[in-house]
Coordinates of C-alpha atoms and ligand atoms in Angstrom, one line a residue:
X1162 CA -80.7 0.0 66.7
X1163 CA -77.1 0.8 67.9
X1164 CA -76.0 -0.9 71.1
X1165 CA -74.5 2.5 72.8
X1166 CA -73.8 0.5 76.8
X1167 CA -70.1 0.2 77.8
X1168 CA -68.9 -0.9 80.7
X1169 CA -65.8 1.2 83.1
X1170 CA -64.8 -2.3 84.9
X1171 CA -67.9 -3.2 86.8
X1172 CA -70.0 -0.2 86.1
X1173 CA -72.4 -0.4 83.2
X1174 CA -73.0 3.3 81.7
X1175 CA -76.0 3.3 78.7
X1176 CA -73.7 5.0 76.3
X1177 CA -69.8 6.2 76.6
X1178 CA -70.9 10.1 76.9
X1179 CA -69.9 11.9 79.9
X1180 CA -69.4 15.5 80.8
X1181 CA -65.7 16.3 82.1
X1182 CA -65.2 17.1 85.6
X1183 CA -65.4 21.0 86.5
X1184 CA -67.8 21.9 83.4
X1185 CA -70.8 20.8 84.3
X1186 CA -73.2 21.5 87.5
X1187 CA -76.7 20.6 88.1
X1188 CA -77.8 23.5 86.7
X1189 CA -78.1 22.1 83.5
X1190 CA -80.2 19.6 83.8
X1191 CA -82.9 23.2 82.7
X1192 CA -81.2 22.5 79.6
X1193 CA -81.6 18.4 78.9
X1194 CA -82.1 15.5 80.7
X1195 CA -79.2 13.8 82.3
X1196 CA -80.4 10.6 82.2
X1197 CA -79.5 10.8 78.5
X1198 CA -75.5 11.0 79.7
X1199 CA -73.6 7.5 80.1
X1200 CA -72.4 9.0 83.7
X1201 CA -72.4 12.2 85.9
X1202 CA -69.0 13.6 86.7
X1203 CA -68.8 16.7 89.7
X1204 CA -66.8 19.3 89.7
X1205 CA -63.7 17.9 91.8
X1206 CA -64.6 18.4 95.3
X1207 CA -61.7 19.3 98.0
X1208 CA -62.1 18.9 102.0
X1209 CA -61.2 22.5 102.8
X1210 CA -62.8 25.5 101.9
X1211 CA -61.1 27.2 99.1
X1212 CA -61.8 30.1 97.4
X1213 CA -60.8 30.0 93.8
X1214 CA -57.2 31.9 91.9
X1215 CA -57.7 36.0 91.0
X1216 CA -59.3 37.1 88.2
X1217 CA -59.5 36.6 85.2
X1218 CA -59.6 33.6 85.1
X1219 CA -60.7 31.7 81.6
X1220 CA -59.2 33.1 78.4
X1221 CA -59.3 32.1 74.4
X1222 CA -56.7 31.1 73.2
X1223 CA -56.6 30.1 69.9
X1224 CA -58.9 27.0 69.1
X1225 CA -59.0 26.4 72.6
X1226 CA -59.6 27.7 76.3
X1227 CA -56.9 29.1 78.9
X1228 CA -58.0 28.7 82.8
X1229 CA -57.3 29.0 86.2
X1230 CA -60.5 28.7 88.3
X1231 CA -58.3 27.2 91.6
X1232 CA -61.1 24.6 92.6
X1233 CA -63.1 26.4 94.6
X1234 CA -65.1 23.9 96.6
X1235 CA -67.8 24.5 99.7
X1236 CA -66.2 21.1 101.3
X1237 CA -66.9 17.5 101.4
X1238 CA -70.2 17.5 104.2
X1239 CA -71.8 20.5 101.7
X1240 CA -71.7 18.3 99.0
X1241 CA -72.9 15.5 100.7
X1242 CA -76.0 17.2 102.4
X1243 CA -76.7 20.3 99.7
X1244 CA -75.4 18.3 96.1
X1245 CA -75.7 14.5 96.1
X1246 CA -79.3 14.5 96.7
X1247 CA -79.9 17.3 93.8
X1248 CA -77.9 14.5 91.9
X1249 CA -79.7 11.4 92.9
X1250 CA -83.2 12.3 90.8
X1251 CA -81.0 11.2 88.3
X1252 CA -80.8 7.2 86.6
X1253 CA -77.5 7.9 85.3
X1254 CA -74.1 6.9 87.8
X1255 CA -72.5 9.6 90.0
X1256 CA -68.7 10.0 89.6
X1257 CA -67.7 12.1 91.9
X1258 CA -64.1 13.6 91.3
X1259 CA -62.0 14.6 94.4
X1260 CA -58.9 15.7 95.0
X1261 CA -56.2 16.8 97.9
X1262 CA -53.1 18.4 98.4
X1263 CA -51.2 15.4 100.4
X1264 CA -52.1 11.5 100.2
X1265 CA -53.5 10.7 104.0
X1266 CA -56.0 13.6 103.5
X1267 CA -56.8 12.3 99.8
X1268 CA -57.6 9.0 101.6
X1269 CA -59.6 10.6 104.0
X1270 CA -61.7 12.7 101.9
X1271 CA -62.2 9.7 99.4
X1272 CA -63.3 7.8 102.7
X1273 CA -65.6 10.0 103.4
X1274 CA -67.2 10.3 99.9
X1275 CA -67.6 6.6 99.7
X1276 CA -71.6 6.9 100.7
X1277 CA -74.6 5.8 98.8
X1278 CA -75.9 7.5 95.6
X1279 CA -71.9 7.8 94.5
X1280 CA -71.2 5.1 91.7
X1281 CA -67.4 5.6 91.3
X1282 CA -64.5 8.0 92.7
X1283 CA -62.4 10.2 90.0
X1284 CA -59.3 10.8 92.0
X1285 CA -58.1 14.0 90.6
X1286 CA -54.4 13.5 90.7
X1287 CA -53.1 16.3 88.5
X1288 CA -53.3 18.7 91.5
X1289 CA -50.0 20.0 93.0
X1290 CA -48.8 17.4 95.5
X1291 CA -47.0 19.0 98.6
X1292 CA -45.4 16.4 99.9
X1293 CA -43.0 16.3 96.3
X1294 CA -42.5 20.1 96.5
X1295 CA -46.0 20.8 94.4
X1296 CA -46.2 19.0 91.3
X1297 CA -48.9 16.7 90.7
X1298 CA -48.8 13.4 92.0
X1299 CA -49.6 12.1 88.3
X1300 CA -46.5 13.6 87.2
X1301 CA -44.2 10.4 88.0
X1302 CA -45.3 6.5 88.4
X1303 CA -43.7 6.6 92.0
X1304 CA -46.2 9.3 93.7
X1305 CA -49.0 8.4 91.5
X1306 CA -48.8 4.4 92.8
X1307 CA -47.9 5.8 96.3
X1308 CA -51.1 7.8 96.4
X1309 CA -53.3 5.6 94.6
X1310 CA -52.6 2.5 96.8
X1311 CA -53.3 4.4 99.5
X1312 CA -56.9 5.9 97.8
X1313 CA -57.3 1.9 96.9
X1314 CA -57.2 1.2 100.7
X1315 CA -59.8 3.7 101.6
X1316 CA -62.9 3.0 99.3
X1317 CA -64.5 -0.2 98.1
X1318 CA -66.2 2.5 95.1
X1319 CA -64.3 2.0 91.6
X1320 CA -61.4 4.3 91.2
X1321 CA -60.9 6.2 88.5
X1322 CA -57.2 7.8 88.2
X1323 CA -57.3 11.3 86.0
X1324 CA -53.8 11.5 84.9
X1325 CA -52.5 15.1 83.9
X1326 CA -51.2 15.6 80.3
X1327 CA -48.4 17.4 81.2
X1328 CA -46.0 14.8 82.3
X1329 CA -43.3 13.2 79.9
X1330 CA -44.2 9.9 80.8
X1331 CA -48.0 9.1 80.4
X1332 CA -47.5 5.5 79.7
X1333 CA -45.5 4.8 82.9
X1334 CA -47.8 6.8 84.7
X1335 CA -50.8 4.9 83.7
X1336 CA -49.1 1.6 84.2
X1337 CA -48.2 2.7 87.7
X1338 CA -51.8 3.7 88.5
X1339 CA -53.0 0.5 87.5
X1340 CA -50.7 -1.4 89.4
X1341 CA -51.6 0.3 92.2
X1342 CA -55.1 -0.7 92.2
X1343 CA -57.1 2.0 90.0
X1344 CA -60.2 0.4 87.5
X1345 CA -59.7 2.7 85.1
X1346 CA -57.6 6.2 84.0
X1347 CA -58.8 9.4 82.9
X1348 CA -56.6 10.8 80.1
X1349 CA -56.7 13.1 80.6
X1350 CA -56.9 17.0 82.5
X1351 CA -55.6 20.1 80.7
X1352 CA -52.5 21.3 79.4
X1353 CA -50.5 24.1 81.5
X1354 CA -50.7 27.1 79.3
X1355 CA -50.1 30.7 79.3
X1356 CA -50.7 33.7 77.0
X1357 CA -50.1 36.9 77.0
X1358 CA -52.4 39.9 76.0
X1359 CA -50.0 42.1 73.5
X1360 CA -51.8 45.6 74.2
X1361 CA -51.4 45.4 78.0
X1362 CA -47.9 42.9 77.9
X1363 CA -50.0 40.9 80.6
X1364 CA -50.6 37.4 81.0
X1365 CA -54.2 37.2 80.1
X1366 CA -55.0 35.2 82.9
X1367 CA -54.6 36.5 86.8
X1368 CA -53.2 33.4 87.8
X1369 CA -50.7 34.3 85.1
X1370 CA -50.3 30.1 84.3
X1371 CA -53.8 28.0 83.5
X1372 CA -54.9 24.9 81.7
X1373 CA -55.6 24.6 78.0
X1374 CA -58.5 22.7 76.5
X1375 CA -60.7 22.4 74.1
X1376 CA -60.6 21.6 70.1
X1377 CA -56.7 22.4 70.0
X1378 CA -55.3 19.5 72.4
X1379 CA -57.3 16.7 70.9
X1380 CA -54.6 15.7 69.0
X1381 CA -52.2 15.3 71.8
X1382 CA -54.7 13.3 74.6
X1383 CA -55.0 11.3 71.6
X1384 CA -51.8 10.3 71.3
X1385 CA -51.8 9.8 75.4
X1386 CA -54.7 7.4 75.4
X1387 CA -53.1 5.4 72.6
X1388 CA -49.8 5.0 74.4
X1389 CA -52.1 4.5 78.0
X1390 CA -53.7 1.7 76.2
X1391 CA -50.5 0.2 75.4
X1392 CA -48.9 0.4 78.8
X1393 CA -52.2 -0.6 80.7
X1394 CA -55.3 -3.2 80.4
X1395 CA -57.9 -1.0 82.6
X1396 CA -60.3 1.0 80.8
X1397 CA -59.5 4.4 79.9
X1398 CA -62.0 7.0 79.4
X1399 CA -60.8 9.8 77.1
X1400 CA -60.9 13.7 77.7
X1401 CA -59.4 16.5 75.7
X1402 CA -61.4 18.6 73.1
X1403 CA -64.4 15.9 72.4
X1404 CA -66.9 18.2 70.6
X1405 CA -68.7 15.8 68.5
X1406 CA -69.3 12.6 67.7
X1407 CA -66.4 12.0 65.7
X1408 CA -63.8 13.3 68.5
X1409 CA -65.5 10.4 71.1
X1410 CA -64.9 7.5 67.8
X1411 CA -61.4 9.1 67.5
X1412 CA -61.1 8.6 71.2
X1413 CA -62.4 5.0 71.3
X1414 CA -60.4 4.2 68.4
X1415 CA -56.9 4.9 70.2
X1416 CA -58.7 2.9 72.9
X1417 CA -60.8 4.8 75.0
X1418 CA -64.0 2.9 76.4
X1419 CA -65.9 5.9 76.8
X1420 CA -65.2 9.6 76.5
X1421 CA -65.5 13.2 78.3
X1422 CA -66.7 16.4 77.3
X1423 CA -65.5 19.7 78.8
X1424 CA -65.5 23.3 76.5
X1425 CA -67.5 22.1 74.2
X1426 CA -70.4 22.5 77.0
X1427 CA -69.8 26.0 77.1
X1428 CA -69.6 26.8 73.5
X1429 CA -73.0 24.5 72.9
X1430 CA -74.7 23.2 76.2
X1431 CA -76.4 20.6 74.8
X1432 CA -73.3 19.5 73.0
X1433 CA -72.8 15.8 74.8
X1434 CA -76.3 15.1 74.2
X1435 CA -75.7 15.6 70.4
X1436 CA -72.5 13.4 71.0
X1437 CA -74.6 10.5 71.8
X1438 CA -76.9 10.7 69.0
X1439 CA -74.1 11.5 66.4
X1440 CA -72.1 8.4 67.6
X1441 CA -75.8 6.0 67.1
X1442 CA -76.2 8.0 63.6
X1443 CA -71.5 7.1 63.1
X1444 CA -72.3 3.4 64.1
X1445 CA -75.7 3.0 61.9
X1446 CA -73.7 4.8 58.8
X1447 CA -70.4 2.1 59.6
X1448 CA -73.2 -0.7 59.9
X1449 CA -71.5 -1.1 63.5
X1450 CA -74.2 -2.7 66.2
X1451 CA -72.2 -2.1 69.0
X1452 CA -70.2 1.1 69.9
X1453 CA -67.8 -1.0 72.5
X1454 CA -66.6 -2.5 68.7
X1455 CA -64.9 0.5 68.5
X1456 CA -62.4 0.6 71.1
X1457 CA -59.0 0.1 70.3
X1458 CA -59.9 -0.4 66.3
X1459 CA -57.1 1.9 64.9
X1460 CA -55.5 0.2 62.6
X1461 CA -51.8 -0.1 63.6
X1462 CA -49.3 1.0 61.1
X1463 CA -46.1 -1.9 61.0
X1464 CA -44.3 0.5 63.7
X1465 CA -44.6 -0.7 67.4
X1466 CA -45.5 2.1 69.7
X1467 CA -41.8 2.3 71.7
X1468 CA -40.3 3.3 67.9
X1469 CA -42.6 5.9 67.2
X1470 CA -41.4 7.7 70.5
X1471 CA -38.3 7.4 68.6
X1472 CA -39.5 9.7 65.4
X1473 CA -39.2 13.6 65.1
Ligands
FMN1054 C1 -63.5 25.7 83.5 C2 -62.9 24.4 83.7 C3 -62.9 23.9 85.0 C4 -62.3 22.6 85.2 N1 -62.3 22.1 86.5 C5 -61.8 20.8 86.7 C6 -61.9 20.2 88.0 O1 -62.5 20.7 88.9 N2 -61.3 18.9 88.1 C7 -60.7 18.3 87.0 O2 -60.3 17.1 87.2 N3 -60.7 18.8 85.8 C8 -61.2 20.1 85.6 N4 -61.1 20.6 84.4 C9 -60.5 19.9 83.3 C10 -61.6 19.1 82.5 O3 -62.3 18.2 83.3 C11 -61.0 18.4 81.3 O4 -60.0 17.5 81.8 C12 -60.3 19.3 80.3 O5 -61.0 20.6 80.2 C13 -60.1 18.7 78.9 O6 -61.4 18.4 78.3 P1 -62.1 19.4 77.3 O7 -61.1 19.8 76.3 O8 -63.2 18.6 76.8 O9 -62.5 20.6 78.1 C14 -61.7 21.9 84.2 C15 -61.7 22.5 82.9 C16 -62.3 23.7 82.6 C17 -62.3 24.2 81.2

């Protein structure tokens, strides 16, 4: 028997599998039982009403998955009254991911969602910021500690940061985030992408710009989680292309604690529960009792991480 239970700071999860936010709904618990996952994750919930970017709006794209769905959300009391109960039937922990476009009203939301039946807050901090003309508060250590100080203040719930992938300085980022109060970062959301169809000469997606995921940017949220788990000591939970088992050891090797699953849910919807038995069926063939033994086991090569940012 393989000892699957991590622990995200205080929160104990029975196994590190967990679906990515924005790719999974209640819906499909018709499909398996939830209370096989490590944790719940919601779609990132927003205060206002908002209606979603114009169609289309998910693409292929080579071995991965273009989109621009907008976050279309119903608001924070819909959730509360309509959602969270739906969610509660459930034994496994409710994260619930929010986000907002300036920092008082991502404290107040986050306030607001800090009731019963929620076991941790995802602060979704790779939306556009419009107090630093749009771009995402995770795109520089300065916003991301000013806005997660402020998140820190407004909810005794642990608070997970979701760092976007698309800033230069990941490491930085994270540190920042955890000086600033978060438990643990979530490395990470997708990669700003855009293709373009070469019958029509249009962008394939209406929004013309999206995020990539999937199979194709594994290797580069890799590479962020390792450097994340350099720069900071919180636990990170790794998300970018986890398919099977072996994507969620690769993750925990760089030195994830637990791992996400997004696109692979809508290629194979049962495709996190067959995660978690792959990763018992990994540990029993590695003779490893328990999975936690994983994280952070990459063996180092001689170089120290600030050279390699020095090779080609
Ligand atoms: C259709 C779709 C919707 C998404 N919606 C959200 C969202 O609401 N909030 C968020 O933080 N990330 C969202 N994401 C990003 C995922 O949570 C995840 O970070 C990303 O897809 C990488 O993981 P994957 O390669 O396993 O899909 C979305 C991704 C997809 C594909």
């Amino acid at each position: 028997m393989v000892d699957l239970r991590v622990n995200i700071g205080s929160l104990a999860l029975r196994n590190p599998v967990m679906p990515a936010s924005g790719t999974f709904s209640e819906g499909l618990a018709r499909v398996f039982s939830f209370d096989r996952l490590g944790a719940l994750v919601t779609k990132t919930i927003t205060a206002e009403l908002r209606g979603g970017n114009p169609t289309p709006r998910v693409a292929e794209a080579g071995r991965g998955m273009l989109n621009s769905i907008g976050i279309p959300s119903k608001g924070i009391r819909h959730f509360i009254e309509c959602l969270l109960p739906l969610y509660r039937a459930f034994s496994s922990p409710l994260v619930v991911s929010v986000s907002a476009p300036t920092s008082e009203l991502f404290a107040d939301a986050v306030r607001e969602l800090s009731v019963p039946g929620i076991a941790a807050i995802e602060a979704n901090i790779s939306c556009p910021n419009l107090e630093e003309d749009g771009k995402a508060f995770a795109m520089r250590p300065k916003s991301t500690a000013a806005v997660v100080a402020r998140l820190r203040r407004a909810t005794p719930l642990p608070l997970w940061v979701k760092l976007t992938p698309n800033t230069g300085d990941v490491g930085s980022v994270a540190r920042a985030a955890e000086d600033s109060g978060a438990d643990a970062l979530v490395v990470a959301n997708t990669i700003l992408a855009m293709s373009i169809d070469v019958e029509t000469f249009k962008p394939t997606l209406g929004n013309i710009m999206g995020g990539y995921s999937g199979p194709a940017i594994k290797p580069i949220v890799v590479r962020m989680v390792y450097q994340c788990a350099k720069a900071a000591r919180i636990p990170i939970v790794g998300c970018g292309g986890i398919a099977t088992a072996e994507d969620a050891v690769e993750y925990m090797l760089a030195g994830a604690t637990a791992g996400q699953g997004g696109t692979a849910t809508f290629v194979n919807p049962n495709a996190l529960v067959d995660v978690v038995r792959g990763l018992e069926t990994f540990c029993e063939r590695k003779s490893i009792a328990k999975v936690s033994d994983l994280v952070g086991g990459v063996r180092d090569r001689d170089m120290h991480v600030d050279q390699l940012e020095a090779v080609p």
